[in-house]
Short mmCIF file of C-alpha atoms in Angstrom, two decimals:
data_model
loop_
_atom_site.label_atom_id
_atom_site.label_comp_id
_atom_site.label_asym_id
_atom_site.label_seq_id
_atom_site.Cartn_x
_atom_site.Cartn_y
_atom_site.Cartn_z
CA MET A 19 -327.55 51.21 -234.14
CA SER A 20 -325.28 49.67 -231.53
CA LEU A 21 -325.75 48.96 -227.89
CA GLU A 22 -323.81 51.48 -225.76
CA ILE A 23 -323.03 50.87 -222.10
CA TYR A 24 -321.56 53.71 -220.01
CA LEU A 25 -319.24 52.39 -217.35
CA ASP A 26 -316.70 53.41 -214.75
CA LEU A 27 -315.24 50.27 -213.24
CA PHE A 28 -314.57 51.98 -209.87
CA SER A 29 -318.33 51.58 -209.45
CA GLN A 30 -319.72 48.31 -208.26
CA PRO A 31 -322.91 48.31 -210.33
CA CYS A 32 -320.73 49.05 -213.41
CA ARG A 33 -318.71 45.94 -212.73
CA SER A 34 -321.62 43.63 -212.53
CA VAL A 35 -323.05 44.91 -215.84
CA TYR A 36 -319.62 44.72 -217.44
CA ILE A 37 -318.97 41.19 -216.27
CA PHE A 38 -322.51 40.06 -217.25
CA ALA A 39 -322.26 41.48 -220.78
CA LYS A 40 -318.73 40.19 -221.38
CA LYS A 41 -319.44 36.71 -219.93
CA ASN A 42 -322.46 36.33 -222.15
CA ASN A 43 -320.62 37.64 -225.27
CA ILE A 44 -323.05 40.52 -225.66
CA GLN A 45 -321.60 42.92 -228.20
CA PHE A 46 -321.53 46.48 -226.88
CA ASP A 47 -319.76 49.74 -227.26
CA HIS A 48 -317.98 50.22 -223.96
CA LYS A 49 -318.21 53.97 -223.14
CA LYS A 50 -315.65 54.61 -220.52
CA ILE A 51 -316.57 57.44 -218.14
CA SER A 52 -314.83 58.86 -215.10
CA LEU A 53 -317.04 59.50 -212.07
CA PHE A 54 -314.21 61.12 -210.15
CA GLU A 55 -313.78 63.66 -213.00
CA GLY A 56 -317.47 64.42 -212.71
CA TYR A 57 -318.52 63.33 -216.18
CA GLN A 58 -321.88 62.21 -214.85
CA TYR A 59 -322.74 65.89 -214.35
CA SER A 60 -322.08 66.90 -217.93
CA GLU A 61 -324.81 68.05 -220.26
CA GLU A 62 -323.93 65.24 -222.65
CA TYR A 63 -324.33 62.52 -220.10
CA GLY A 64 -327.56 64.10 -218.78
CA LYS A 65 -329.16 63.13 -222.17
CA ILE A 66 -328.22 59.52 -221.52
CA ASN A 67 -329.03 59.37 -217.79
CA GLN A 68 -330.93 62.13 -216.05
CA LEU A 69 -330.15 60.38 -212.70
CA ARG A 70 -326.51 61.31 -213.16
CA LYS A 71 -325.23 57.84 -212.16
CA ALA A 72 -323.45 54.95 -213.73
CA PRO A 73 -323.98 52.49 -215.26
CA ALA A 74 -326.34 53.55 -218.12
CA LEU A 75 -327.42 51.68 -221.22
CA LYS A 76 -328.41 53.12 -224.59
CA ASP A 77 -329.94 50.59 -226.94
CA GLY A 78 -330.85 52.52 -230.08
CA ASP A 79 -333.14 55.27 -228.69
CA PHE A 80 -333.82 53.36 -225.52
CA CYS A 81 -331.96 54.68 -222.45
CA LEU A 82 -331.93 52.76 -219.18
CA ALA A 83 -330.38 53.38 -215.76
CA GLU A 84 -329.99 51.16 -212.71
CA SER A 85 -327.67 48.10 -212.96
CA VAL A 86 -330.37 45.61 -211.81
CA ALA A 87 -332.82 46.85 -214.44
CA ILE A 88 -330.00 46.81 -217.06
CA MET A 89 -328.98 43.23 -216.36
CA LEU A 90 -332.64 41.97 -216.31
CA TYR A 91 -333.07 43.77 -219.66
CA LEU A 92 -329.94 42.17 -221.17
CA ALA A 93 -330.75 38.76 -219.72
CA GLU A 94 -334.21 38.85 -221.40
CA LYS A 95 -333.14 40.47 -224.67
CA PHE A 96 -330.14 38.23 -225.29
CA HIS A 97 -331.67 35.03 -223.91
CA THR A 98 -328.81 34.42 -221.58
CA PRO A 99 -328.59 30.97 -219.90
CA ASP A 100 -331.41 30.31 -217.51
CA HIS A 101 -329.27 30.09 -214.30
CA TRP A 102 -328.52 33.84 -214.40
CA TYR A 103 -332.22 34.70 -213.81
CA PRO A 104 -334.11 31.40 -213.61
CA ALA A 105 -337.60 31.07 -215.05
CA ASP A 106 -338.55 28.86 -212.09
CA LEU A 107 -340.88 30.93 -209.86
CA GLN A 108 -339.18 30.19 -206.52
CA LYS A 109 -335.59 30.37 -207.84
CA ARG A 110 -336.34 33.64 -209.51
CA ALA A 111 -337.96 34.95 -206.29
CA ARG A 112 -334.73 34.13 -204.41
CA VAL A 113 -332.66 36.14 -206.92
CA ASN A 114 -335.17 39.03 -206.74
CA GLU A 115 -335.11 38.87 -202.93
CA TYR A 116 -331.34 39.26 -202.85
CA LEU A 117 -331.27 41.97 -205.58
CA SER A 118 -333.77 43.98 -203.53
CA TRP A 119 -332.20 43.46 -200.11
CA GLN A 120 -328.67 44.35 -201.16
CA HIS A 121 -329.37 48.06 -202.03
CA SER A 122 -329.69 49.14 -198.41
CA ALA A 123 -327.48 46.50 -196.94
CA ILE A 124 -324.20 45.24 -198.49
CA ARG A 125 -324.17 47.93 -201.17
CA MET A 126 -324.66 50.73 -198.72
CA HIS A 127 -322.28 49.42 -196.05
CA GLY A 128 -319.58 48.32 -198.50
CA SER A 129 -319.71 51.76 -200.28
CA LYS A 130 -319.51 53.55 -196.93
CA MET A 131 -316.39 51.54 -195.92
CA PHE A 132 -314.70 52.48 -199.20
CA TRP A 133 -315.44 56.13 -198.76
CA PHE A 134 -314.63 56.16 -195.01
CA LYS A 135 -311.32 54.26 -195.28
CA LEU A 136 -310.02 55.74 -198.48
CA LEU A 137 -311.70 58.57 -200.32
CA ILE A 138 -312.91 60.83 -197.57
CA PRO A 139 -309.61 60.93 -195.68
CA LYS A 140 -307.27 60.65 -198.64
CA ALA A 141 -309.06 62.56 -201.42
CA LEU A 142 -311.25 64.97 -199.42
CA GLY A 143 -308.85 65.38 -196.50
CA VAL A 144 -311.54 64.89 -193.84
CA GLU A 145 -310.98 62.68 -190.80
CA ILE A 146 -313.51 60.00 -189.83
CA THR A 147 -314.07 59.68 -186.04
CA LYS A 148 -313.33 56.28 -184.52
CA GLU A 149 -316.96 56.00 -183.47
CA LYS A 150 -318.24 56.53 -187.01
CA MET A 151 -315.69 54.11 -188.43
CA ASP A 152 -316.55 51.41 -185.86
CA ASN A 153 -320.23 51.76 -186.61
CA ALA A 154 -319.55 51.46 -190.31
CA VAL A 155 -317.48 48.32 -189.76
CA ASP A 156 -320.26 46.86 -187.51
CA ASP A 157 -322.87 47.57 -190.14
CA LEU A 158 -320.81 45.90 -192.89
CA ASN A 159 -320.16 42.88 -190.69
CA ALA A 160 -323.84 42.62 -189.84
CA SER A 161 -324.66 42.57 -193.55
CA LEU A 162 -321.95 40.01 -194.33
CA ASN A 163 -323.34 37.83 -191.51
CA ILE A 164 -326.84 37.96 -193.00
CA PHE A 165 -325.38 37.17 -196.40
CA GLU A 166 -323.71 34.10 -195.07
CA GLU A 167 -326.51 32.98 -192.72
CA LYS A 168 -329.53 33.64 -194.87
CA PHE A 169 -328.56 34.13 -198.50
CA LEU A 170 -325.74 31.56 -198.81
CA GLN A 171 -326.10 29.06 -195.96
CA ASP A 172 -324.55 25.79 -197.07
CA ARG A 173 -325.25 26.25 -200.78
CA PRO A 174 -322.52 26.74 -203.36
CA PHE A 175 -324.27 29.85 -204.72
CA VAL A 176 -327.12 32.06 -203.51
CA VAL A 177 -329.84 30.18 -205.38
CA GLY A 178 -328.27 26.69 -205.28
CA ASP A 179 -325.94 24.81 -207.52
CA GLN A 180 -325.48 27.51 -210.16
CA ILE A 181 -324.36 31.06 -210.22
CA SER A 182 -326.99 33.79 -210.75
CA LEU A 183 -327.29 37.58 -210.92
CA ALA A 184 -327.52 37.47 -207.09
CA ASP A 185 -323.93 36.18 -206.75
CA LEU A 186 -322.70 38.60 -209.40
CA VAL A 187 -324.18 41.63 -207.76
CA ALA A 188 -323.04 40.38 -204.35
CA ILE A 189 -319.37 39.87 -205.36
CA VAL A 190 -318.88 43.23 -206.95
CA GLU A 191 -320.24 45.00 -203.83
CA ILE A 192 -318.14 42.92 -201.45
CA MET A 193 -314.97 43.65 -203.44
CA GLN A 194 -315.51 47.44 -202.88
CA PRO A 195 -314.23 47.57 -199.27
CA VAL A 196 -311.43 45.20 -200.27
CA GLY A 197 -310.25 47.92 -202.59
CA ALA A 198 -309.92 50.19 -199.61
CA GLY A 199 -307.60 47.70 -197.90
CA MET A 200 -310.18 45.89 -195.81
CA ASP A 201 -309.86 42.12 -196.10
CA VAL A 202 -313.49 41.11 -195.66
CA PHE A 203 -312.60 37.44 -196.32
CA GLU A 204 -310.24 37.18 -193.35
CA ASN A 205 -311.97 34.93 -190.72
CA ARG A 206 -314.78 34.24 -193.14
CA PRO A 207 -313.80 30.95 -194.77
CA LYS A 208 -317.31 30.29 -196.13
CA LEU A 209 -317.40 33.67 -197.80
CA LYS A 210 -313.93 33.18 -199.21
CA ALA A 211 -314.87 29.76 -200.64
CA TRP A 212 -317.96 31.31 -202.24
CA LYS A 213 -315.85 34.14 -203.69
CA ASP A 214 -313.42 31.64 -205.21
CA ARG A 215 -316.32 29.68 -206.74
CA VAL A 216 -317.87 32.84 -208.17
CA ARG A 217 -314.53 34.04 -209.61
CA ALA A 218 -313.97 30.60 -211.21
CA GLU A 219 -317.51 30.65 -212.72
CA ILE A 220 -317.07 34.16 -214.11
CA GLY A 221 -313.56 33.34 -215.31
CA ASP A 222 -310.44 34.53 -213.43
CA GLU A 223 -309.31 36.78 -216.29
CA LEU A 224 -312.67 38.58 -216.66
CA PHE A 225 -313.09 38.92 -212.89
CA ASP A 226 -309.57 40.33 -212.39
CA GLU A 227 -309.90 42.67 -215.37
CA ALA A 228 -313.16 44.10 -214.00
CA HIS A 229 -311.59 44.61 -210.54
CA GLN A 230 -308.27 46.04 -211.58
CA ALA A 231 -309.25 49.62 -211.02
CA ILE A 232 -310.78 49.13 -207.60
CA LEU A 233 -307.92 46.94 -206.39
CA TYR A 234 -305.50 49.67 -207.38
CA ALA A 235 -307.57 52.35 -205.67
CA GLN A 236 -305.23 52.86 -202.76
CA GLU A 237 -302.45 53.86 -205.25
CA THR A 238 -304.76 55.83 -207.51
CA VAL A 239 -305.95 57.99 -204.68
CA LYS A 240 -302.39 59.21 -204.05
CA THR A 241 -302.36 60.82 -207.49
CA MET A 242 -305.87 62.29 -207.23
CA ASP A 243 -306.11 66.03 -207.42
CA PRO A 244 -308.01 67.14 -204.30
CA LYS A 245 -309.12 70.26 -206.18
CA LYS A 246 -311.04 68.16 -208.56
CA MET A 247 -312.85 66.46 -205.71
CA GLU A 248 -313.86 69.80 -204.08
CA HIS A 249 -317.22 69.90 -205.90
CA PHE A 250 -318.10 66.46 -204.50
CA LYS A 251 -317.16 67.33 -200.94
CA PRO A 252 -320.32 68.95 -199.56
CA LYS A 253 -322.51 66.28 -201.17
CA ILE A 254 -320.42 63.43 -199.94
CA LEU A 255 -319.99 64.74 -196.43
CA ARG A 256 -323.68 65.36 -196.17
CA TYR A 257 -324.53 61.90 -197.50
CA PHE A 258 -322.18 59.99 -195.24
CA LEU A 259 -321.60 62.15 -192.26
CA SER A 260 -324.89 63.86 -191.41
CA MET B 16 -352.47 25.87 -196.65
CA PRO B 17 -353.39 29.49 -197.37
CA LEU B 18 -350.92 32.15 -198.28
CA GLU B 19 -349.66 34.06 -195.20
CA LEU B 20 -348.52 37.66 -195.37
CA TYR B 21 -346.74 39.08 -192.33
CA LEU B 22 -347.57 42.76 -192.29
CA ASP B 23 -347.62 45.96 -190.28
CA LEU B 24 -349.37 48.70 -192.28
CA HIS B 25 -347.14 51.40 -190.67
CA SER B 26 -344.54 50.03 -193.11
CA GLN B 27 -344.57 51.25 -196.74
CA PRO B 28 -343.52 47.94 -198.29
CA CYS B 29 -346.26 46.15 -196.33
CA ARG B 30 -348.83 48.53 -197.78
CA SER B 31 -347.78 47.84 -201.38
CA VAL B 32 -347.97 44.12 -200.81
CA PHE B 33 -351.35 44.44 -198.99
CA LEU B 34 -352.85 46.60 -201.78
CA PHE B 35 -351.54 44.39 -204.57
CA ALA B 36 -353.03 41.21 -202.95
CA GLN B 37 -356.33 42.91 -202.19
CA ILE B 38 -356.78 44.51 -205.62
CA ASN B 39 -355.96 41.26 -207.39
CA LYS B 40 -358.19 39.26 -205.09
CA ILE B 41 -355.35 37.05 -203.95
CA PRO B 42 -356.58 35.27 -200.84
CA PHE B 43 -354.26 35.54 -197.85
CA GLU B 44 -354.07 35.39 -194.12
CA PHE B 45 -353.03 38.71 -192.58
CA LYS B 46 -350.46 37.94 -189.93
CA ALA B 47 -350.10 41.15 -187.97
CA VAL B 48 -346.61 42.08 -186.72
CA ASP B 49 -346.43 45.01 -184.32
CA LEU B 50 -343.28 46.93 -185.19
CA SER B 51 -343.79 49.54 -182.49
CA ALA B 52 -343.66 46.73 -179.96
CA GLY B 53 -340.55 45.25 -181.53
CA GLU B 54 -342.28 41.99 -182.50
CA GLN B 55 -339.98 41.62 -185.47
CA TYR B 56 -337.19 40.87 -182.98
CA GLY B 57 -339.25 38.27 -181.13
CA GLU B 58 -338.75 34.49 -181.08
CA GLU B 59 -342.01 33.82 -182.97
CA PHE B 60 -341.09 36.01 -185.90
CA GLY B 61 -337.53 34.71 -185.84
CA LYS B 62 -338.88 31.27 -186.77
CA VAL B 63 -340.31 32.80 -189.93
CA THR B 64 -337.23 34.73 -190.96
CA ILE B 65 -333.93 35.93 -189.46
CA ILE B 66 -334.16 39.06 -191.54
CA ARG B 67 -336.31 40.73 -188.85
CA LYS B 68 -338.19 42.89 -191.37
CA VAL B 69 -341.63 43.03 -192.85
CA PRO B 70 -343.31 42.21 -195.17
CA VAL B 71 -342.79 38.44 -195.32
CA LEU B 72 -344.62 35.97 -197.49
CA LYS B 73 -345.20 32.37 -196.48
CA ASP B 74 -346.51 30.16 -199.29
CA GLY B 75 -346.61 26.66 -197.85
CA ASP B 76 -342.96 26.03 -196.95
CA PHE B 77 -341.70 28.81 -199.18
CA ILE B 78 -340.76 31.94 -197.24
CA LEU B 79 -339.89 35.15 -199.03
CA THR B 80 -338.83 38.62 -197.76
CA GLU B 81 -338.49 41.94 -199.64
CA SER B 82 -341.67 43.54 -200.96
CA ILE B 83 -340.33 43.90 -204.54
CA ALA B 84 -339.58 40.17 -204.69
CA ILE B 85 -342.99 39.37 -203.10
CA LEU B 86 -344.84 41.61 -205.60
CA GLN B 87 -342.98 40.03 -208.53
CA TYR B 88 -343.67 36.50 -207.19
CA LEU B 89 -347.39 37.19 -206.65
CA ALA B 90 -347.69 38.83 -210.13
CA ALA B 91 -346.19 35.72 -211.82
CA LYS B 92 -347.86 33.07 -209.67
CA HIS B 93 -351.36 34.60 -209.90
CA ARG B 94 -350.99 35.80 -213.46
CA THR B 95 -352.16 39.29 -212.58
CA PRO B 96 -353.04 41.64 -215.43
CA ASP B 97 -350.06 42.47 -217.65
CA HIS B 98 -349.92 46.18 -216.85
CA TRP B 99 -348.74 45.54 -213.30
CA TYR B 100 -345.46 44.06 -214.53
CA PRO B 101 -345.59 44.12 -218.34
CA ALA B 102 -344.12 41.34 -220.47
CA ASP B 103 -342.98 43.95 -222.98
CA LEU B 104 -339.13 44.30 -222.69
CA GLN B 105 -338.84 48.00 -222.53
CA LYS B 106 -341.95 48.64 -220.36
CA ARG B 107 -340.76 46.04 -217.87
CA ALA B 108 -337.31 47.65 -217.87
CA ARG B 109 -338.90 51.00 -216.94
CA VAL B 110 -340.74 49.36 -214.02
CA ASP B 111 -337.48 47.65 -212.92
CA GLU B 112 -335.57 50.91 -213.22
CA PHE B 113 -337.95 52.65 -210.76
CA LEU B 114 -338.18 49.72 -208.41
CA SER B 115 -334.38 49.71 -208.20
CA TRP B 116 -333.92 53.48 -207.85
CA GLN B 117 -336.51 53.98 -205.15
CA HIS B 118 -334.72 51.98 -202.51
CA THR B 119 -332.12 54.55 -201.71
CA ASN B 120 -334.07 57.62 -202.80
CA ILE B 121 -337.77 58.16 -202.14
CA ARG B 122 -337.84 55.26 -199.71
CA THR B 123 -334.78 56.36 -197.76
CA HIS B 124 -335.79 60.05 -197.60
CA GLY B 125 -339.47 59.46 -196.99
CA SER B 126 -338.64 57.11 -194.18
CA LYS B 127 -336.17 59.54 -192.62
CA VAL B 128 -338.65 62.36 -192.63
CA PHE B 129 -341.20 60.00 -191.11
CA TRP B 130 -338.79 59.06 -188.34
CA PHE B 131 -337.71 62.61 -187.68
CA ARG B 132 -341.24 64.00 -187.51
CA GLY B 133 -343.24 61.12 -186.25
CA VAL B 134 -341.11 58.70 -184.24
CA VAL B 135 -338.13 60.49 -182.69
CA PRO B 136 -340.16 63.18 -180.96
CA ALA B 137 -342.64 60.49 -179.72
CA VAL B 138 -339.76 58.50 -178.20
CA THR B 139 -337.44 61.27 -176.88
CA GLY B 140 -340.08 63.89 -176.20
CA ALA B 141 -337.92 66.38 -178.09
CA PRO B 142 -337.83 67.54 -181.68
CA VAL B 143 -334.98 66.71 -184.10
CA SER B 144 -332.57 69.60 -184.61
CA LYS B 145 -333.61 72.15 -187.32
CA GLU B 146 -330.42 71.49 -189.24
CA LYS B 147 -331.03 67.72 -189.47
CA MET B 148 -334.71 68.18 -190.21
CA ASP B 149 -334.08 70.72 -192.99
CA ALA B 150 -331.50 68.42 -194.61
CA ALA B 151 -333.93 65.50 -194.54
CA VAL B 152 -336.73 67.50 -196.08
CA GLU B 153 -334.32 68.88 -198.69
CA ASP B 154 -333.31 65.32 -199.66
CA LEU B 155 -336.96 64.28 -199.86
CA ASN B 156 -337.72 67.28 -202.02
CA ALA B 157 -334.89 66.36 -204.35
CA SER B 158 -336.22 62.83 -204.76
CA LEU B 159 -339.70 64.06 -205.43
CA LYS B 160 -338.37 66.40 -208.07
CA THR B 161 -336.46 63.57 -209.78
CA PHE B 162 -339.67 61.48 -209.55
CA GLU B 163 -341.68 64.21 -211.34
CA ASP B 164 -338.92 65.15 -213.82
CA LYS B 165 -337.75 61.73 -214.86
CA PHE B 166 -340.12 58.98 -213.84
CA LEU B 167 -343.48 60.65 -214.34
CA GLN B 168 -342.88 63.55 -216.82
CA SER B 169 -346.14 64.15 -218.73
CA ARG B 170 -347.40 60.58 -218.54
CA PRO B 171 -350.48 59.56 -216.53
CA PHE B 172 -348.51 56.78 -214.85
CA ILE B 173 -344.82 55.96 -214.64
CA ILE B 174 -344.65 53.73 -217.67
CA GLY B 175 -347.49 55.27 -219.70
CA ASP B 176 -351.21 54.90 -219.78
CA LYS B 177 -351.55 52.18 -217.16
CA ILE B 178 -350.69 51.73 -213.54
CA SER B 179 -347.89 49.32 -212.69
CA LEU B 180 -345.90 48.09 -209.68
CA ALA B 181 -343.83 51.23 -210.00
CA ASP B 182 -346.76 53.53 -209.21
CA LEU B 183 -347.86 51.28 -206.37
CA VAL B 184 -344.46 51.22 -204.71
CA ALA B 185 -344.07 54.95 -205.32
CA ILE B 186 -347.35 55.97 -203.75
CA VAL B 187 -346.94 54.01 -200.50
CA GLU B 188 -343.46 55.52 -200.03
CA ILE B 189 -344.65 59.08 -200.77
CA MET B 190 -347.55 58.66 -198.28
CA GLN B 191 -345.16 57.93 -195.41
CA PRO B 192 -344.18 61.52 -194.58
CA VAL B 193 -347.78 62.59 -195.23
CA GLY B 194 -348.77 60.64 -192.20
CA THR B 195 -346.71 63.00 -189.99
CA GLY B 196 -348.49 66.01 -191.33
CA LEU B 197 -346.07 66.95 -194.10
CA ASP B 198 -348.29 67.46 -197.15
CA VAL B 199 -345.84 66.69 -199.94
CA PHE B 200 -348.59 67.08 -202.47
CA GLN B 201 -349.17 70.77 -201.67
CA GLY B 202 -347.61 72.96 -204.35
CA ARG B 203 -347.07 69.93 -206.59
CA PRO B 204 -350.00 69.76 -208.97
CA VAL B 205 -348.43 67.07 -211.21
CA LEU B 206 -347.77 64.85 -208.22
CA SER B 207 -351.29 65.44 -206.78
CA ALA B 208 -352.91 64.63 -210.13
CA TRP B 209 -350.89 61.42 -210.29
CA ARG B 210 -351.81 60.52 -206.73
CA ASP B 211 -355.52 60.99 -207.53
CA ARG B 212 -355.15 58.78 -210.60
CA VAL B 213 -353.34 56.05 -208.64
CA LYS B 214 -355.89 56.22 -205.83
CA LYS B 215 -358.75 55.82 -208.28
CA GLU B 216 -357.06 52.86 -210.08
CA LEU B 217 -356.39 51.12 -206.80
CA GLY B 218 -359.79 51.91 -205.36
CA VAL B 219 -360.25 54.78 -202.91
CA GLU B 220 -361.62 52.50 -200.20
CA VAL B 221 -358.81 49.98 -200.23
CA PHE B 222 -356.25 52.82 -200.49
CA ASP B 223 -357.64 54.53 -197.42
CA GLU B 224 -357.89 51.25 -195.60
CA ALA B 225 -354.20 50.56 -196.24
CA HIS B 226 -353.26 54.03 -195.11
CA LYS B 227 -355.39 54.29 -192.05
CA VAL B 228 -352.66 53.56 -189.46
CA ILE B 229 -350.05 55.78 -191.01
CA MET B 230 -352.49 58.68 -191.16
CA ASN B 231 -353.03 58.21 -187.43
CA VAL B 232 -349.37 58.04 -186.52
CA ASP B 233 -349.72 61.01 -184.16
CA THR B 234 -351.03 58.49 -181.62
CA LEU B 235 -347.53 56.95 -181.34
CA PRO B 236 -346.60 58.88 -178.17
CA GLN B 237 -349.53 57.35 -176.35
CA THR B 238 -348.65 53.96 -177.69
CA PHE B 239 -345.17 54.14 -176.30
CA GLU B 240 -346.46 55.52 -173.05
CA LYS B 241 -348.86 52.59 -172.74
CA LYS B 242 -346.71 49.77 -174.03
CA GLY B 243 -343.27 51.02 -173.17
CA LEU B 244 -340.32 51.55 -175.52
CA PRO B 245 -338.86 48.50 -177.22
CA GLU B 246 -335.09 48.03 -176.86
CA PHE B 247 -334.44 48.00 -180.56
CA LEU B 248 -335.88 51.50 -180.87
CA LYS B 249 -333.57 52.96 -178.30
CA LEU B 250 -330.59 51.45 -180.05
CA LYS B 251 -331.70 52.59 -183.43
CA LEU B 252 -332.16 56.10 -182.26
CA GLN B 253 -328.75 56.14 -180.63
CA LYS B 254 -327.15 55.10 -183.91
CA MET B 255 -329.15 57.57 -185.95
CA PHE B 256 -327.84 60.48 -183.89
CA ASN B 257 -324.15 59.90 -183.47
#
C-alpha cells in the first residue's frame, strides 16, 4: 500500500510537506485537492482527515494531520539526513522551539496578510479598514523582526550552518504574503539573504515549483467564482474580523 | 548550576512544564515571573529572552522558550518514561499531531474565553459584549467537540492506554476557562472522565497545586487595584477590541 499525501499548494503547510518529501526522494502518491473548491468538507476527505484541513497523510491505514507532525513522521520513518531534525539535544530543541512559536506568530500573521490583501477584498468582496490592515502589517513586521533577531541572528540558518525543518517551515509561511503582492524582503537584506540560501539548499526548481500557485494568486483570484466562496464567507469573516 | 524554569502559573504552558518537571522529579529552581505586573517586559527578563513570554528554561547557558520544545527537551534529557513521548513512530506522531493542532484551537479559544471573562472585566470594569462573548464560547465549544470526537474518542487517553504530553498540554489549556467560572466539564461526561483520569495519573495534589492561582483568578480586580495596570495590558486590550 502506498503513501498518500493530500496537498493544495496554495497552503503553506502543504508546501513544506511537499518540498520535504520531494527533496528527500520519498515516494508518495500526490493527491491534489482544492481548498477553494471546498474539497476538505467532503465526506470522502473526512475519512482521511476529520480536522478538515490540509495537508494530510495516509500511510497504509495510518492517517495523520498537521504538517509538523507529518514531517517529523517522515523524517523518522525515512531516516532523512540528520540536519533536517538533528539528533543533538540542543539543536533539536532549537528546531522544536521555532516549530512551536511559528503557529501563532509568522503563520498567523502571514496568513492574515494574504487574506486581508487578496482573498477577502477580491474573492469575498469585503473591504478591510485601514486600521485593521495597519495592525495586520504591524503584527507581521513584529514577527519578522523576532525571526531575524532571535531565530536567525547572524547564523546562515535557524539552527546554524545547515538547513532544518525550521527554515523550511519558515520560508513557506513567509512566502504567503509575497503571493498577495507584499514584498516582505524589501528593506530586510538579512531576511532576503537567508531566503536565497534556503532556496539554493532546497533547489531552485523544487522551490519555484512549490510556490508557483501562490505566486500566481493575484491572477487566479480574478477568475475565482465569488459564488463558490460564499460558503466560506461567514467563517472567514468571523475568524479574521471579529 | 541547577535548571531554572521561569514560570507564572496563571499561564497554561507554564503549568504543563511545572507539572512535567514535578512528576518526573526533575530538580529545578522556580523563577517566578509576574505577568499581571508586566514583568515579562522588564529589563531583568529581557536578559533571559527577548521573546517576552513564559515559560522559559535556562539550563546552564542554554536558554529555551516554548513549552512544547521545553517538554520535549526535558523528556529526552532526563529520559522520562516512554509513555510521555513514545519512541514508537505512530504513537509519537499522534502526540505531535495534537501538540501541533492545539496551538490555534483549544489554546487560542480557551485563552480568549479566559481573557473575556476573567481579565477584561477586571481591567475595564465592564463586561465584554454578548456578541463577542458568545462567539468566543462557541469557538471553544467547537474545539472541545473536536477534542472529544477526534483526539480522545473512546480511548482512556489521547494515544491509548497511557497518559502522554498530549493529555498534559490538553488539560492545562482546558482548565484555563474553568478558572473564570465556566465549567466546561459540565454536560461533557467523556471529557470529565478523561479529566479525572489525567488528574489521577498526574497526582491530585500536584495538579491542584499547579492550578491554585488560576482557580483564584477572581482576585485579579483587587490585584490591579493594588498594583496598578501595566502598560502592556492597556495596549493589548486596545488591540483586542478594534
